[in-house]
Every structure is written in structure tokens, then in C-alpha cells.
Tab-separated table of C-alpha atoms in Angstrom:
chain	number	residue	atom	x	y	z
A	1	MET	CA	0.551	18.538	-6.513
A	2	HIS	CA	-0.642	14.975	-7.066
A	3	THR	CA	1.544	13.369	-4.404
A	4	HIS	CA	-1.372	11.118	-3.417
A	5	SER	CA	-0.970	9.095	-6.611
A	6	ILE	CA	2.651	8.220	-5.895
A	7	THR	CA	2.956	4.891	-4.177
A	8	PRO	CA	6.447	3.502	-3.640
A	9	ASP	CA	5.632	0.753	-6.185
A	10	SER	CA	4.416	3.082	-8.922
A	11	VAL	CA	8.001	4.197	-9.648
A	12	GLN	CA	10.863	1.786	-10.340
A	13	VAL	CA	13.725	3.977	-11.551
A	14	LEU	CA	14.947	7.245	-10.082
A	15	ALA	CA	16.913	9.290	-12.623
A	16	PHE	CA	18.995	12.146	-11.222
A	17	ASP	CA	20.110	15.439	-12.586
A	18	ILE	CA	23.679	15.806	-11.301
A	19	PHE	CA	25.154	19.320	-11.480
A	20	GLY	CA	23.582	21.291	-8.647
A	21	THR	CA	21.196	18.502	-7.611
A	22	VAL	CA	23.612	15.813	-6.378
A	23	VAL	CA	26.929	17.678	-6.462
A	24	ASP	CA	27.904	21.225	-5.509
A	25	TRP	CA	29.570	22.516	-8.678
A	26	HIS	CA	29.861	26.107	-7.465
A	27	GLY	CA	31.385	25.376	-4.064
A	28	SER	CA	33.727	22.757	-5.515
A	29	ILE	CA	35.089	25.095	-8.195
A	30	VAL	CA	35.469	27.941	-5.684
A	31	ARG	CA	37.496	25.639	-3.399
A	32	GLU	CA	39.762	24.474	-6.215
A	33	MET	CA	40.342	28.015	-7.468
A	34	HIS	CA	41.195	29.097	-3.929
A	35	ASP	CA	43.813	26.323	-3.724
A	36	LEU	CA	45.241	26.631	-7.245
A	37	TYR	CA	44.768	30.304	-8.203
A	38	PRO	CA	43.977	32.261	-5.004
A	39	GLN	CA	44.374	35.576	-6.867
A	40	VAL	CA	41.211	34.810	-8.884
A	41	ASP	CA	37.676	35.553	-7.657
A	42	GLY	CA	36.498	31.936	-7.490
A	43	ASP	CA	32.818	32.860	-7.185
A	44	ALA	CA	32.884	34.981	-10.348
A	45	PHE	CA	34.969	32.364	-12.150
A	46	ALA	CA	32.597	29.497	-11.295
A	47	LEU	CA	29.533	31.501	-12.348
A	48	ALA	CA	31.131	32.624	-15.616
A	49	TRP	CA	32.178	29.076	-16.492
A	50	ARG	CA	28.703	27.693	-15.799
A	51	ALA	CA	27.079	30.581	-17.702
A	52	GLY	CA	28.852	29.448	-20.878
A	53	TYR	CA	27.264	26.000	-20.645
A	54	LYS	CA	23.825	26.594	-22.168
A	55	PRO	CA	25.044	28.717	-25.107
A	56	ALA	CA	27.669	26.044	-25.876
A	57	MET	CA	25.064	23.256	-25.802
A	58	GLN	CA	22.824	25.397	-27.992
A	59	ARG	CA	25.568	25.497	-30.642
A	60	VAL	CA	25.496	21.684	-30.721
A	61	MET	CA	21.692	21.453	-30.714
A	62	SER	CA	21.402	23.966	-33.553
A	63	GLY	CA	23.867	21.944	-35.619
A	64	GLU	CA	26.504	24.692	-35.684
A	65	LEU	CA	28.826	22.298	-33.809
A	66	GLY	CA	28.819	18.527	-34.270
A	67	TRP	CA	28.037	16.271	-31.302
A	68	THR	CA	30.436	17.395	-28.564
A	69	LEU	CA	31.080	15.978	-25.110
A	70	ILE	CA	30.547	18.282	-22.134
A	71	ASP	CA	34.237	17.846	-21.254
A	72	ASP	CA	35.099	19.429	-24.601
A	73	LEU	CA	32.453	22.164	-24.323
A	74	ASN	CA	33.725	22.974	-20.817
A	75	ARG	CA	37.263	23.232	-22.210
A	76	MET	CA	36.154	25.621	-24.981
A	77	ILE	CA	34.438	27.820	-22.394
A	78	LEU	CA	37.460	27.636	-20.071
A	79	ASP	CA	39.875	28.703	-22.814
A	80	SER	CA	37.655	31.695	-23.590
A	81	LEU	CA	37.499	32.723	-19.894
A	82	LEU	CA	41.169	32.517	-18.957
A	83	PRO	CA	42.188	35.891	-20.466
A	84	GLU	CA	39.559	37.872	-18.536
A	85	PHE	CA	40.651	36.241	-15.249
A	86	GLY	CA	44.358	36.834	-15.836
A	87	LEU	CA	45.146	33.173	-16.493
A	88	ILE	CA	46.039	33.306	-20.183
A	89	ALA	CA	49.534	31.992	-19.403
A	90	LEU	CA	48.238	28.627	-18.148
A	91	SER	CA	50.014	25.679	-19.798
A	92	GLU	CA	48.146	22.954	-21.664
A	93	ALA	CA	48.697	20.572	-18.710
A	94	ASP	CA	47.291	23.138	-16.255
A	95	ARG	CA	44.281	23.828	-18.493
A	96	LYS	CA	43.593	20.092	-18.777
A	97	HIS	CA	43.795	19.678	-15.005
A	98	LEU	CA	41.564	22.668	-14.301
A	99	ASN	CA	38.987	21.505	-16.855
A	100	ARG	CA	38.747	18.186	-15.022
A	101	VAL	CA	37.529	19.989	-11.886
A	102	TRP	CA	34.098	18.962	-13.229
A	103	HIS	CA	35.141	15.340	-12.568
A	104	ARG	CA	36.127	16.254	-8.995
A	105	LEU	CA	32.936	17.927	-7.789
A	106	ASP	CA	31.978	17.240	-4.177
A	107	ALA	CA	28.567	15.811	-3.323
A	108	TRP	CA	26.133	17.814	-1.202
A	109	PRO	CA	26.310	16.599	2.433
A	110	ASP	CA	23.074	14.569	2.170
A	111	SER	CA	23.706	13.006	-1.251
A	112	VAL	CA	25.603	9.802	-0.481
A	113	ALA	CA	23.435	8.861	2.516
A	114	GLY	CA	20.202	9.718	0.678
A	115	LEU	CA	21.175	7.792	-2.460
A	116	THR	CA	22.302	4.789	-0.431
A	117	ARG	CA	18.887	4.646	1.245
A	118	LEU	CA	16.999	5.098	-2.056
A	119	LYS	CA	19.065	2.370	-3.730
A	120	ARG	CA	17.581	-0.265	-1.388
A	121	LYS	CA	14.226	0.072	-3.135
A	122	TYR	CA	14.864	1.763	-6.500
A	123	THR	CA	17.216	1.505	-9.455
A	124	LEU	CA	19.267	4.708	-9.471
A	125	CYS	CA	20.728	6.244	-12.595
A	126	THR	CA	22.219	9.526	-13.616
A	127	LEU	CA	20.521	11.563	-16.338
A	128	SER	CA	22.988	14.320	-16.962
A	129	ASN	CA	24.363	16.320	-19.848
A	130	GLY	CA	27.774	15.409	-18.413
A	131	ASN	CA	29.585	12.709	-20.399
A	132	ILE	CA	30.016	9.114	-19.211
A	133	GLY	CA	33.700	9.418	-18.316
A	134	LEU	CA	33.060	12.579	-16.301
A	135	LEU	CA	30.088	11.084	-14.434
A	136	THR	CA	31.958	7.848	-13.696
A	137	HIS	CA	35.070	9.609	-12.360
A	138	MET	CA	32.858	11.880	-10.265
A	139	ALA	CA	30.916	8.933	-8.802
A	140	LYS	CA	34.100	7.009	-8.035
A	141	ARG	CA	35.666	9.934	-6.183
A	142	ALA	CA	32.560	11.118	-4.327
A	143	GLY	CA	31.200	7.627	-3.544
A	144	LEU	CA	27.918	8.071	-5.433
A	145	PRO	CA	26.240	4.634	-5.560
A	146	TRP	CA	24.675	4.635	-9.037
A	147	ASP	CA	23.304	1.410	-10.489
A	148	CYS	CA	23.756	2.819	-13.979
A	149	VAL	CA	25.397	5.886	-15.524
A	150	LEU	CA	23.248	7.368	-18.296
A	151	SER	CA	24.225	10.548	-20.058
A	152	ALA	CA	23.253	12.804	-22.915
A	153	GLU	CA	26.188	11.065	-24.595
A	154	VAL	CA	24.179	7.801	-24.767
A	155	PHE	CA	21.226	9.489	-26.488
A	156	ARG	CA	23.269	12.066	-28.440
A	157	ALA	CA	20.855	14.714	-27.221
A	158	TYR	CA	21.016	17.215	-24.383
A	159	LYS	CA	18.248	17.763	-21.848
A	160	PRO	CA	15.556	19.002	-22.183
A	161	ASP	CA	15.328	17.060	-25.472
A	162	PRO	CA	12.588	14.388	-25.048
A	163	ALA	CA	15.068	11.764	-26.336
A	164	THR	CA	16.860	11.960	-22.972
A	165	TYR	CA	13.872	11.432	-20.667
A	166	LEU	CA	12.184	8.858	-22.881
A	167	GLY	CA	15.581	7.226	-23.365
A	168	VAL	CA	15.762	6.314	-19.667
A	169	ALA	CA	12.359	4.600	-19.822
A	170	LYS	CA	13.446	2.784	-22.976
A	171	VAL	CA	16.757	1.594	-21.466
A	172	PHE	CA	14.861	-0.037	-18.592
A	173	ASP	CA	11.886	-1.142	-20.744
A	174	LEU	CA	9.442	0.849	-18.621
A	175	THR	CA	6.548	3.178	-19.344
A	176	PRO	CA	7.593	6.789	-18.617
A	177	GLU	CA	5.478	7.095	-15.447
A	178	LYS	CA	7.588	4.339	-13.823
A	179	VAL	CA	10.576	6.703	-13.982
A	180	MET	CA	10.975	9.713	-11.703
A	181	LEU	CA	13.376	12.542	-12.481
A	182	VAL	CA	14.964	14.076	-9.389
A	183	ALA	CA	16.325	17.567	-10.029
A	184	ALA	CA	16.912	21.011	-8.565
A	185	HIS	CA	15.881	22.726	-11.811
A	186	HIS	CA	12.278	23.398	-12.789
A	187	GLU	CA	13.086	23.533	-16.527
A	188	ASP	CA	14.528	20.007	-16.396
A	189	LEU	CA	11.516	18.725	-14.439
A	190	ALA	CA	9.102	20.376	-16.884
A	191	GLY	CA	10.876	18.590	-19.764
A	192	ALA	CA	10.541	15.259	-17.958
A	193	ARG	CA	6.908	15.876	-17.064
A	194	ALA	CA	6.049	16.641	-20.697
A	195	CYS	CA	7.341	13.132	-21.512
A	196	GLY	CA	5.184	11.491	-18.846
A	197	LEU	CA	7.846	11.008	-16.147
A	198	ARG	CA	7.165	11.652	-12.453
A	199	THR	CA	9.085	14.540	-10.916
A	200	ALA	CA	10.727	15.395	-7.609
A	201	TYR	CA	12.107	18.903	-7.003
A	202	ILE	CA	15.049	19.149	-4.585
A	203	GLU	CA	15.757	22.505	-2.939
A	204	ARG	CA	19.354	23.592	-3.474
A	205	ALA	CA	19.131	27.211	-2.394
A	206	LEU	CA	22.915	27.619	-2.451
A	207	GLU	CA	23.565	26.059	-5.866
A	208	PHE	CA	25.090	29.334	-7.097
A	209	GLY	CA	26.869	30.057	-3.800
A	210	ALA	CA	25.878	31.720	-0.547
A	211	ALA	CA	26.045	35.170	-2.150
A	212	HIS	CA	23.461	34.235	-4.799
A	213	PRO	CA	20.598	32.312	-3.115
A	214	LYS	CA	18.126	30.694	-5.491
A	215	ASP	CA	14.335	30.926	-5.386
A	216	ILE	CA	13.235	27.481	-4.171
A	217	ALA	CA	9.491	28.121	-3.975
A	218	ALA	CA	7.337	25.120	-4.868
A	219	GLN	CA	5.951	25.077	-8.406
A	220	ALA	CA	2.730	23.418	-9.425
A	221	GLY	CA	3.138	20.263	-11.461
A	222	ASN	CA	5.931	18.550	-9.562
A	223	ASP	CA	4.862	15.364	-7.794
A	224	LEU	CA	7.196	16.013	-4.871
A	225	HIS	CA	9.020	19.027	-3.394
A	226	LEU	CA	11.746	18.171	-0.896
A	227	THR	CA	14.561	19.799	1.033
A	228	ASP	CA	17.180	17.168	0.163
A	229	LEU	CA	17.767	13.532	-0.797
A	230	ASN	CA	17.263	12.192	2.730
A	231	ALA	CA	13.826	13.813	2.687
A	232	LEU	CA	13.153	12.076	-0.638
A	233	ALA	CA	14.123	8.749	0.960
A	234	ASP	CA	11.797	9.477	3.895
A	235	THR	CA	8.903	10.303	1.565
A	236	LEU	CA	9.446	7.184	-0.575
A	237	GLY	CA	9.697	4.968	2.492
A	238	CYS	CA	13.366	4.011	2.137
């Protein structure tokens, strides 16, 4: 841990992973399923939908699929899941609405307050595989105070492709070490670190729901390891 070398002025932009780090995708989907389709096991449904995400992105990265927005990948995964959850009869309108649950994800309880504090000193941007429309709708609804919405869509590459992390530095005309990635996923942080970005790990033990707690042990290499975004604001003097 080289926390000693981080001074509040050494970083200018904080780039945030979104799904799981800033918003609670699992809990939000479980709540919506409970309201819309109470007969379905919302926990299993949320996990199955999210599990389809990496293989779908891999199909794009390998060139098997052309560049595809996450909204469209999510819809492909959703259509493939509906039969096994007894929802094959859903109309096109209902499928469209359910797919947009990813636009309606609720923030973790500390997110808005923590981001608002951090924004006083730093430029805040998203760095998500989610598409721009999705991230903008989500921010509008949840009150997330981004200065800028950056997405895989802008760089036509999904994390952990270096084009995403280096792309943020390029957008703001900064050297990579002036950008810090904030994420609840070690793989994402490792990708950023390999590109020269600073890294802050945020513990989200319940990302996959209370029944599936995540290992949140500190890992060597990250500049910071914090419980939540208010703790990040404390540490960075905001």
C-alpha cells in the first residue's frame, strides 16, 4: 500500500466504476422483481442476469458480435433467461420495461453524500461498461452528481481494455497518475493500475445480496482501501 504518496493534489479526476460500486444492482433488481413478478426468485434472477454479462461482452471483444451497447447485451441475456424463470409470455413492452431496470438502479446509501463531498475538490466521472443513455438516466433518477459521463461506448472498448482507463486521462489531458479509479472490483482496479492510474477499493460486501457475501479483504497494490464513499471523502480531505 503506497497511501503515503497520495496527496489530495496528486489526483485531479476520480473515475468511478458504477455497477456494484456506486449503485446496488442486485438489491434493485430483486426489489423490482418482487413488485412486478413476485412469483420469481428475484435473487436467482438478478444473479443469472448479471452472470450473462461477461460472456456477452466477450462475444463483442472477440469480434463475434459487432460493437453492442450494454442495453442491447442486457436485452439479449434477458430474452434467454425468461423461459427458465417462467416469463416466456412477457410482451415486447414488458421486456423493454424490465430491461430498463438497469437504468433505475438505486444508489448505495452513502453514494450521493460521498460523491457530493468529493465533487467539491475533484472532477467526477463515470467509467462504466454501461452505455451513455443508461448512465445518464440512472444519474438523473438517483441524483448522482457526475461532472461527466464517460462510458465504454465513448472508447468502443470494454473494461479492462487499456483504451478505457487511458481514455479518461486523455479526455481530461492528464497523465494517468492524475486519475484515480474507484471500484469495488479488484480486476477493474488491476486493469487501471497496469495503465498507471491510482486506485481506491470500496468494500461492497453485499454486492451480490445478503445471502452471498463477497470477500472484501484488502489486496496489495491498491492505493486506498475504504468501507464506502464517505470514507473516501474523509481520506481525501473533502
